[in-house]
CSV table of N, CA and C in Angstrom, one decimal:
chain,number,residue,atom,x,y,z
D,9,MET,N,124.4,88.0,89.5
D,9,MET,CA,125.7,88.0,90.2
D,9,MET,C,126.7,89.0,89.6
D,10,ALA,N,126.8,89.0,88.3
D,10,ALA,CA,127.7,89.8,87.6
D,10,ALA,C,127.3,91.3,87.8
D,11,GLU,N,126.0,91.5,87.8
D,11,GLU,CA,125.5,92.9,88.0
D,11,GLU,C,125.8,93.4,89.4
D,12,GLU,N,125.7,92.5,90.3
D,12,GLU,CA,126.0,92.8,91.7
D,12,GLU,C,127.5,93.2,91.9
D,13,ALA,N,128.4,92.4,91.2
D,13,ALA,CA,129.8,92.7,91.3
D,13,ALA,C,130.1,94.1,90.6
D,14,TYR,N,129.4,94.3,89.5
D,14,TYR,CA,129.6,95.6,88.8
D,14,TYR,C,129.2,96.7,89.7
D,15,GLU,N,128.1,96.6,90.4
D,15,GLU,CA,127.7,97.7,91.3
D,15,GLU,C,128.7,97.9,92.4
D,16,VAL,N,129.3,96.9,93.0
D,16,VAL,CA,130.3,97.0,94.0
D,16,VAL,C,131.5,97.7,93.5
D,17,MET,N,131.9,97.3,92.3
D,17,MET,CA,133.1,97.9,91.7
D,17,MET,C,132.8,99.3,91.4
D,18,LYS,N,131.6,99.6,90.9
D,18,LYS,CA,131.3,101.0,90.6
D,18,LYS,C,131.3,101.9,91.8
D,19,SER,N,130.8,101.4,92.9
D,19,SER,CA,130.8,102.2,94.2
D,19,SER,C,132.2,102.4,94.7
D,20,LEU,N,133.1,101.3,94.5
D,20,LEU,CA,134.5,101.5,95.0
D,20,LEU,C,135.2,102.5,94.1
D,21,VAL,N,135.0,102.5,92.8
D,21,VAL,CA,135.6,103.5,92.0
D,21,VAL,C,135.1,104.9,92.3
D,22,SER,N,133.8,105.1,92.6
D,22,SER,CA,133.3,106.4,92.9
D,22,SER,C,133.9,106.9,94.2
D,23,LYS,N,134.0,106.0,95.2
D,23,LYS,CA,134.6,106.4,96.5
D,23,LYS,C,136.0,106.7,96.4
D,24,GLN,N,136.7,106.0,95.5
D,24,GLN,CA,138.2,106.3,95.3
D,24,GLN,C,138.4,107.7,94.8
D,25,GLY,N,137.4,108.2,94.0
D,25,GLY,CA,137.5,109.6,93.5
D,25,GLY,C,137.3,110.6,94.5
D,26,GLN,N,136.8,110.3,95.7
D,26,GLN,CA,136.5,111.2,96.7
D,26,GLN,C,137.6,111.4,97.8
D,27,ARG,N,138.8,111.5,97.3
D,27,ARG,CA,139.9,111.7,98.2
D,27,ARG,C,139.9,113.1,98.7
D,28,ASP,N,140.2,113.3,100.0
D,28,ASP,CA,140.3,114.6,100.6
D,28,ASP,C,141.6,114.7,101.3
D,29,GLU,N,141.9,115.8,102.0
D,29,GLU,CA,143.2,116.0,102.6
D,29,GLU,C,143.5,114.9,103.7
D,30,TYR,N,142.5,114.4,104.3
D,30,TYR,CA,142.7,113.4,105.4
D,30,TYR,C,143.1,112.0,104.8
D,31,HIS,N,142.5,111.7,103.6
D,31,HIS,CA,142.9,110.5,102.9
D,31,HIS,C,144.4,110.6,102.5
D,32,VAL,N,144.7,111.7,102.0
D,32,VAL,CA,146.1,111.9,101.6
D,32,VAL,C,147.1,111.9,102.8
D,33,PHE,N,146.6,112.5,103.9
D,33,PHE,CA,147.5,112.5,105.1
D,33,PHE,C,147.6,111.1,105.6
D,34,GLY,N,146.5,110.3,105.6
D,34,GLY,CA,146.6,108.9,106.0
D,34,GLY,C,147.6,108.1,105.2
D,35,GLU,N,147.6,108.3,103.9
D,35,GLU,CA,148.6,107.7,103.1
D,35,GLU,C,150.0,108.1,103.5
D,36,HIS,N,150.1,109.4,103.7
D,36,HIS,CA,151.5,109.9,104.1
D,36,HIS,C,151.9,109.2,105.4
D,37,VAL,N,151.0,109.2,106.4
D,37,VAL,CA,151.4,108.6,107.7
D,37,VAL,C,151.7,107.1,107.5
D,38,GLY,N,150.9,106.4,106.7
D,38,GLY,CA,151.2,105.0,106.4
D,38,GLY,C,152.5,104.8,105.8
D,39,PHE,N,152.9,105.7,104.8
D,39,PHE,CA,154.2,105.6,104.2
D,39,PHE,C,155.3,105.8,105.2
D,40,LYS,N,155.2,106.8,106.1
D,40,LYS,CA,156.2,107.0,107.1
D,40,LYS,C,156.3,105.9,108.1
D,41,ILE,N,155.2,105.3,108.5
D,41,ILE,CA,155.3,104.1,109.4
D,41,ILE,C,155.9,102.9,108.7
D,42,ARG,N,155.6,102.7,107.5
D,42,ARG,CA,156.3,101.6,106.8
D,42,ARG,C,157.8,101.7,106.7
D,43,LYS,N,158.3,103.0,106.7
D,43,LYS,CA,159.7,103.2,106.6
D,43,LYS,C,160.4,103.0,107.9
D,44,LEU,N,159.7,102.9,109.0
D,44,LEU,CA,160.4,102.7,110.3
D,44,LEU,C,161.1,101.4,110.3
D,45,ARG,N,162.2,101.3,111.0
D,45,ARG,CA,163.1,100.1,111.0
D,45,ARG,C,162.6,98.9,111.7
D,46,THR,N,162.0,99.2,112.9
D,46,THR,CA,161.6,98.0,113.7
D,46,THR,C,160.1,97.9,113.9
D,47,ASN,N,159.7,96.7,114.2
D,47,ASN,CA,158.2,96.5,114.5
D,47,ASN,C,157.9,97.2,115.8
D,48,TYR,N,158.8,97.3,116.7
D,48,TYR,CA,158.5,98.1,118.0
D,48,TYR,C,158.2,99.5,117.7
D,49,ALA,N,159.0,100.1,116.9
D,49,ALA,CA,158.8,101.6,116.5
D,49,ALA,C,157.5,101.7,115.8
D,50,LYS,N,157.2,100.8,114.9
D,50,LYS,CA,155.9,100.9,114.2
D,50,LYS,C,154.7,100.8,115.1
D,51,SER,N,154.8,99.8,116.0
D,51,SER,CA,153.7,99.6,117.0
D,51,SER,C,153.6,100.8,117.9
D,52,THR,N,154.7,101.3,118.4
D,52,THR,CA,154.6,102.5,119.3
D,52,THR,C,154.0,103.7,118.6
D,53,VAL,N,154.4,104.0,117.4
D,53,VAL,CA,153.9,105.1,116.7
D,53,VAL,C,152.4,104.9,116.4
D,54,GLU,N,152.0,103.7,116.1
D,54,GLU,CA,150.5,103.4,115.9
D,54,GLU,C,149.8,103.6,117.2
D,55,TYR,N,150.3,103.1,118.3
D,55,TYR,CA,149.7,103.3,119.6
D,55,TYR,C,149.5,104.8,119.9
D,56,LEU,N,150.6,105.6,119.7
D,56,LEU,CA,150.5,107.0,120.1
D,56,LEU,C,149.5,107.7,119.2
D,57,ILE,N,149.5,107.4,117.9
D,57,ILE,CA,148.5,108.0,117.0
D,57,ILE,C,147.1,107.7,117.5
D,58,ASN,N,146.8,106.4,117.8
D,58,ASN,CA,145.5,106.0,118.3
D,58,ASN,C,145.1,106.7,119.5
D,59,ASN,N,146.1,107.0,120.5
D,59,ASN,CA,145.8,107.7,121.7
D,59,ASN,C,145.4,109.2,121.4
D,60,ILE,N,146.1,109.8,120.4
D,60,ILE,CA,145.8,111.1,120.0
D,60,ILE,C,144.4,111.2,119.4
D,61,LEU,N,144.0,110.2,118.6
D,61,LEU,CA,142.7,110.2,118.0
D,61,LEU,C,141.6,110.0,119.0
D,62,TYR,N,141.9,109.1,120.0
D,62,TYR,CA,141.0,108.9,121.1
D,62,TYR,C,140.7,110.2,121.9
D,63,GLU,N,141.8,110.9,122.2
D,63,GLU,CA,141.7,112.2,122.9
D,63,GLU,C,140.9,113.2,122.1
D,64,ALA,N,141.1,113.2,120.8
D,64,ALA,CA,140.4,114.1,120.0
D,64,ALA,C,138.9,113.8,119.9
D,65,GLU,N,138.6,112.5,119.9
D,65,GLU,CA,137.2,112.0,119.9
D,65,GLU,C,136.5,112.4,121.2
D,66,THR,N,137.2,112.4,122.3
D,66,THR,CA,136.6,112.7,123.6
D,66,THR,C,136.6,114.2,123.9
D,67,GLY,N,137.1,115.0,123.0
D,67,GLY,CA,136.9,116.4,123.2
D,67,GLY,C,138.1,117.2,123.7
D,68,LYS,N,139.2,116.5,123.8
D,68,LYS,CA,140.4,117.2,124.4
D,68,LYS,C,140.9,118.4,123.5
D,69,TYR,N,140.7,118.2,122.2
D,69,TYR,CA,141.3,119.2,121.3
D,69,TYR,C,140.1,120.1,120.7
D,70,ASP,N,139.0,120.1,121.3
D,70,ASP,CA,137.9,120.9,120.8
D,70,ASP,C,138.1,122.4,120.8
D,71,PHE,N,138.9,122.9,121.8
D,71,PHE,CA,139.1,124.3,122.0
D,71,PHE,C,140.6,124.5,122.1
D,72,PRO,N,141.1,125.6,121.5
D,72,PRO,CA,142.6,125.9,121.6
D,72,PRO,C,143.0,126.1,123.0
D,73,PRO,N,144.2,125.8,123.4
D,73,PRO,CA,144.6,126.0,124.8
D,73,PRO,C,144.7,127.5,125.1
D,74,GLN,N,144.4,127.9,126.3
D,74,GLN,CA,144.5,129.2,126.8
D,74,GLN,C,145.9,129.5,127.2
D,75,GLN,N,146.5,130.5,126.6
D,75,GLN,CA,147.9,130.8,126.9
D,75,GLN,C,147.9,131.7,128.1
D,76,GLN,N,148.8,131.4,129.1
D,76,GLN,CA,149.0,132.3,130.2
D,76,GLN,C,150.3,133.0,130.1
D,77,TYR,N,150.3,134.3,130.3
D,77,TYR,CA,151.5,135.1,130.2
D,77,TYR,C,151.8,135.6,131.6
D,78,GLN,N,153.1,135.6,131.9
D,78,GLN,CA,153.5,136.2,133.2
D,78,GLN,C,154.4,137.3,132.8
D,79,TYR,N,154.1,138.5,133.4
D,79,TYR,CA,154.8,139.7,133.1
D,79,TYR,C,155.7,140.0,134.3
D,80,PHE,N,156.9,140.2,134.1
D,80,PHE,CA,157.8,140.6,135.1
D,80,PHE,C,158.3,142.1,134.9
D,81,GLN,N,158.0,142.9,135.8
D,81,GLN,CA,158.3,144.3,135.6
D,81,GLN,C,159.7,144.6,136.2
D,82,GLN,N,160.6,145.1,135.4
D,82,GLN,CA,161.9,145.4,135.9
D,82,GLN,C,162.0,146.9,136.3
D,83,PRO,N,162.6,147.1,137.4
D,83,PRO,CA,162.7,148.5,137.8
D,83,PRO,C,163.5,149.4,136.9
D,84,ASN,N,163.1,150.6,136.6
D,84,ASN,CA,163.8,151.5,135.7
D,84,ASN,C,164.8,152.3,136.4
D,85,ASN,N,165.8,152.7,135.7
D,85,ASN,CA,166.9,153.6,136.2
D,85,ASN,C,167.5,153.1,137.5
D,86,GLN,N,167.6,151.9,137.7
D,86,GLN,CA,168.3,151.4,138.9
D,86,GLN,C,169.5,150.6,138.4
D,87,SER,N,170.6,150.8,139.1
D,87,SER,CA,171.8,150.1,138.7
D,87,SER,C,172.1,149.1,139.8
D,88,GLN,N,172.7,148.0,139.4
D,88,GLN,CA,173.1,147.0,140.4
D,88,GLN,C,174.6,146.9,140.4
D,89,SER,N,175.1,146.8,141.6
D,89,SER,CA,176.6,146.6,141.7
D,89,SER,C,176.8,145.2,142.0
D,90,VAL,N,177.9,144.7,141.3
D,90,VAL,CA,178.3,143.3,141.5
D,90,VAL,C,179.6,143.3,142.3
D,91,SER,N,179.6,142.5,143.4
D,91,SER,CA,180.8,142.5,144.2
D,91,SER,C,181.6,141.3,143.7
D,92,VAL,N,182.9,141.5,143.7
D,92,VAL,CA,183.8,140.4,143.3
D,92,VAL,C,184.2,139.7,144.5
D,93,PRO,N,184.0,138.4,144.5
D,93,PRO,CA,184.4,137.6,145.7
D,93,PRO,C,185.9,137.5,145.9
D,94,TYR,N,186.3,137.5,147.2
D,94,TYR,CA,187.7,137.3,147.6
D,94,TYR,C,188.6,138.4,147.1
D,95,GLN,N,188.1,139.7,147.2
D,95,GLN,CA,189.1,140.8,147.0
D,95,GLN,C,190.1,140.8,148.1
D,96,SER,N,191.2,141.4,147.9
D,96,SER,CA,192.3,141.3,148.9
D,96,SER,C,191.8,142.0,150.2
D,97,SER,N,190.9,143.0,150.1
D,97,SER,CA,190.5,143.7,151.3
D,97,SER,C,189.5,142.8,152.1
D,98,ASN,N,188.9,141.9,151.4
D,98,ASN,CA,187.9,141.0,152.1
D,98,ASN,C,188.5,139.8,152.8
D,99,ILE,N,189.7,139.4,152.4
D,99,ILE,CA,190.3,138.2,152.9
D,99,ILE,C,191.0,138.5,154.2
D,100,PRO,N,190.6,137.9,155.3
D,100,PRO,CA,191.3,138.1,156.6
D,100,PRO,C,192.7,137.5,156.5
D,101,SER,N,193.6,138.2,157.2
D,101,SER,CA,195.0,137.7,157.2
D,101,SER,C,195.2,136.4,158.0
D,102,SER,N,194.5,136.3,159.1
D,102,SER,CA,194.5,135.1,159.8
D,102,SER,C,193.1,134.9,160.5
D,103,PRO,N,192.6,133.8,160.4
D,103,PRO,CA,191.2,133.6,161.0
D,103,PRO,C,191.3,133.7,162.6
D,104,SER,N,190.4,134.4,163.1
D,104,SER,CA,190.3,134.5,164.6
D,104,SER,C,189.5,133.4,165.1
D,105,SER,N,189.6,133.2,166.4
D,105,SER,CA,188.9,132.1,167.0
D,105,SER,C,187.4,132.4,167.1
D,106,SER,N,187.0,133.7,167.0
D,106,SER,CA,185.6,134.0,167.0
D,106,SER,C,185.0,133.7,165.6
D,107,THR,N,185.8,133.8,164.6
D,107,THR,CA,185.3,133.6,163.2
D,107,THR,C,185.1,132.1,162.9
D,108,ILE,N,186.1,131.3,163.2
D,108,ILE,CA,186.0,129.9,162.9
D,108,ILE,C,186.0,129.1,164.3
D,109,THR,N,185.0,128.3,164.5
D,109,THR,CA,184.9,127.6,165.8
D,109,THR,C,185.4,126.2,165.7
D,110,SER,N,185.2,125.5,164.5
D,110,SER,CA,185.7,124.2,164.4
D,110,SER,C,185.8,123.9,162.9
D,111,LEU,N,186.7,123.0,162.7
D,111,LEU,CA,187.0,122.5,161.3
D,111,LEU,C,186.4,121.1,161.2
D,112,THR,N,185.6,120.9,160.2
D,112,THR,CA,184.9,119.6,160.0
D,112,THR,C,185.5,118.8,158.9
D,113,SER,N,186.2,119.4,158.0
D,113,SER,CA,186.8,118.7,156.9
D,113,SER,C,188.3,118.4,157.1
D,114,PRO,N,188.8,117.3,156.7
D,114,PRO,CA,190.2,117.0,157.0
D,114,PRO,C,191.1,117.9,156.1
D,115,THR,N,192.3,118.1,156.6
D,115,THR,CA,193.3,118.9,155.9
D,115,THR,C,193.9,118.0,154.8
D,116,PRO,N,194.0,118.5,153.6
D,116,PRO,CA,194.6,117.7,152.5
D,116,PRO,C,196.1,117.5,152.7
D,117,THR,N,196.5,116.3,152.3
D,117,THR,CA,197.9,115.9,152.5
D,117,THR,C,198.8,116.5,151.4
D,118,THR,N,198.3,116.8,150.3
D,118,THR,CA,199.1,117.4,149.2
D,118,THR,C,198.5,118.7,148.9
D,119,PRO,N,199.4,119.7,148.6
D,119,PRO,CA,199.0,121.0,148.3
D,119,PRO,C,198.1,121.1,147.0
D,120,ALA,N,197.2,122.0,147.0
D,120,ALA,CA,196.4,122.1,145.8
D,120,ALA,C,197.2,122.9,144.7
D,121,PRO,N,197.1,122.5,143.5
D,121,PRO,CA,197.8,123.2,142.4
D,121,PRO,C,197.4,124.6,142.3
D,122,SER,N,198.4,125.5,142.1
D,122,SER,CA,198.1,126.9,142.0
D,122,SER,C,197.7,127.3,140.6
D,123,PHE,N,198.0,126.5,139.6
D,123,PHE,CA,197.6,126.7,138.2
D,123,PHE,C,197.5,125.4,137.5
D,124,ILE,N,196.8,125.4,136.3
D,124,ILE,CA,196.6,124.2,135.5
D,124,ILE,C,197.6,124.3,134.3
D,125,ASP,N,198.4,123.3,134.2
D,125,ASP,CA,199.3,123.3,133.1
D,125,ASP,C,198.6,122.6,131.9
D,126,GLU,N,198.4,123.3,130.8
D,126,GLU,CA,197.7,122.8,129.7
D,126,GLU,C,198.4,121.5,129.1
D,127,ASP,N,199.7,121.5,129.2
D,127,ASP,CA,200.4,120.3,128.6
D,127,ASP,C,200.2,119.1,129.4
D,128,SER,N,199.7,119.2,130.7
D,128,SER,CA,199.5,118.0,131.5
D,128,SER,C,198.3,117.2,131.0
D,129,PHE,N,197.4,117.9,130.3
D,129,PHE,CA,196.2,117.1,129.8
D,129,PHE,C,196.6,116.1,128.7
D,130,ASP,N,197.7,116.3,128.0
D,130,ASP,CA,198.2,115.4,127.0
D,130,ASP,C,198.7,114.1,127.6
D,131,GLU,N,199.1,114.1,128.9
D,131,GLU,CA,199.7,112.9,129.5
D,131,GLU,C,198.6,112.0,130.0
D,132,VAL,N,197.4,112.5,130.1
D,132,VAL,CA,196.3,111.6,130.7
D,132,VAL,C,195.7,110.7,129.7
């Protein structure tokens, strides 16, 4: 019986000396999970890690993903003009009946402010 226990202990010691990068990484992950504050966080992280391991075992990560690039060619030596909305020449002095046929929104009862007074923000 003592000889059997000695053999078991001897095999455990020899296995313990065979640490590789994955053993160390497993200890690192275990340390990180132990530091999580809630059991829910620990369970969720363990669940997600197990899902990733399952996907790896079923071949999802056997090959690197293929990157797809989309190239957009911009025209050379072309300039674009930007128009400024509501320039004085673009605003009609009075709307004609052919331009506006009906109004669907109600007219406001109070006039819109023409500027924002920065001091008025302090009062709110």
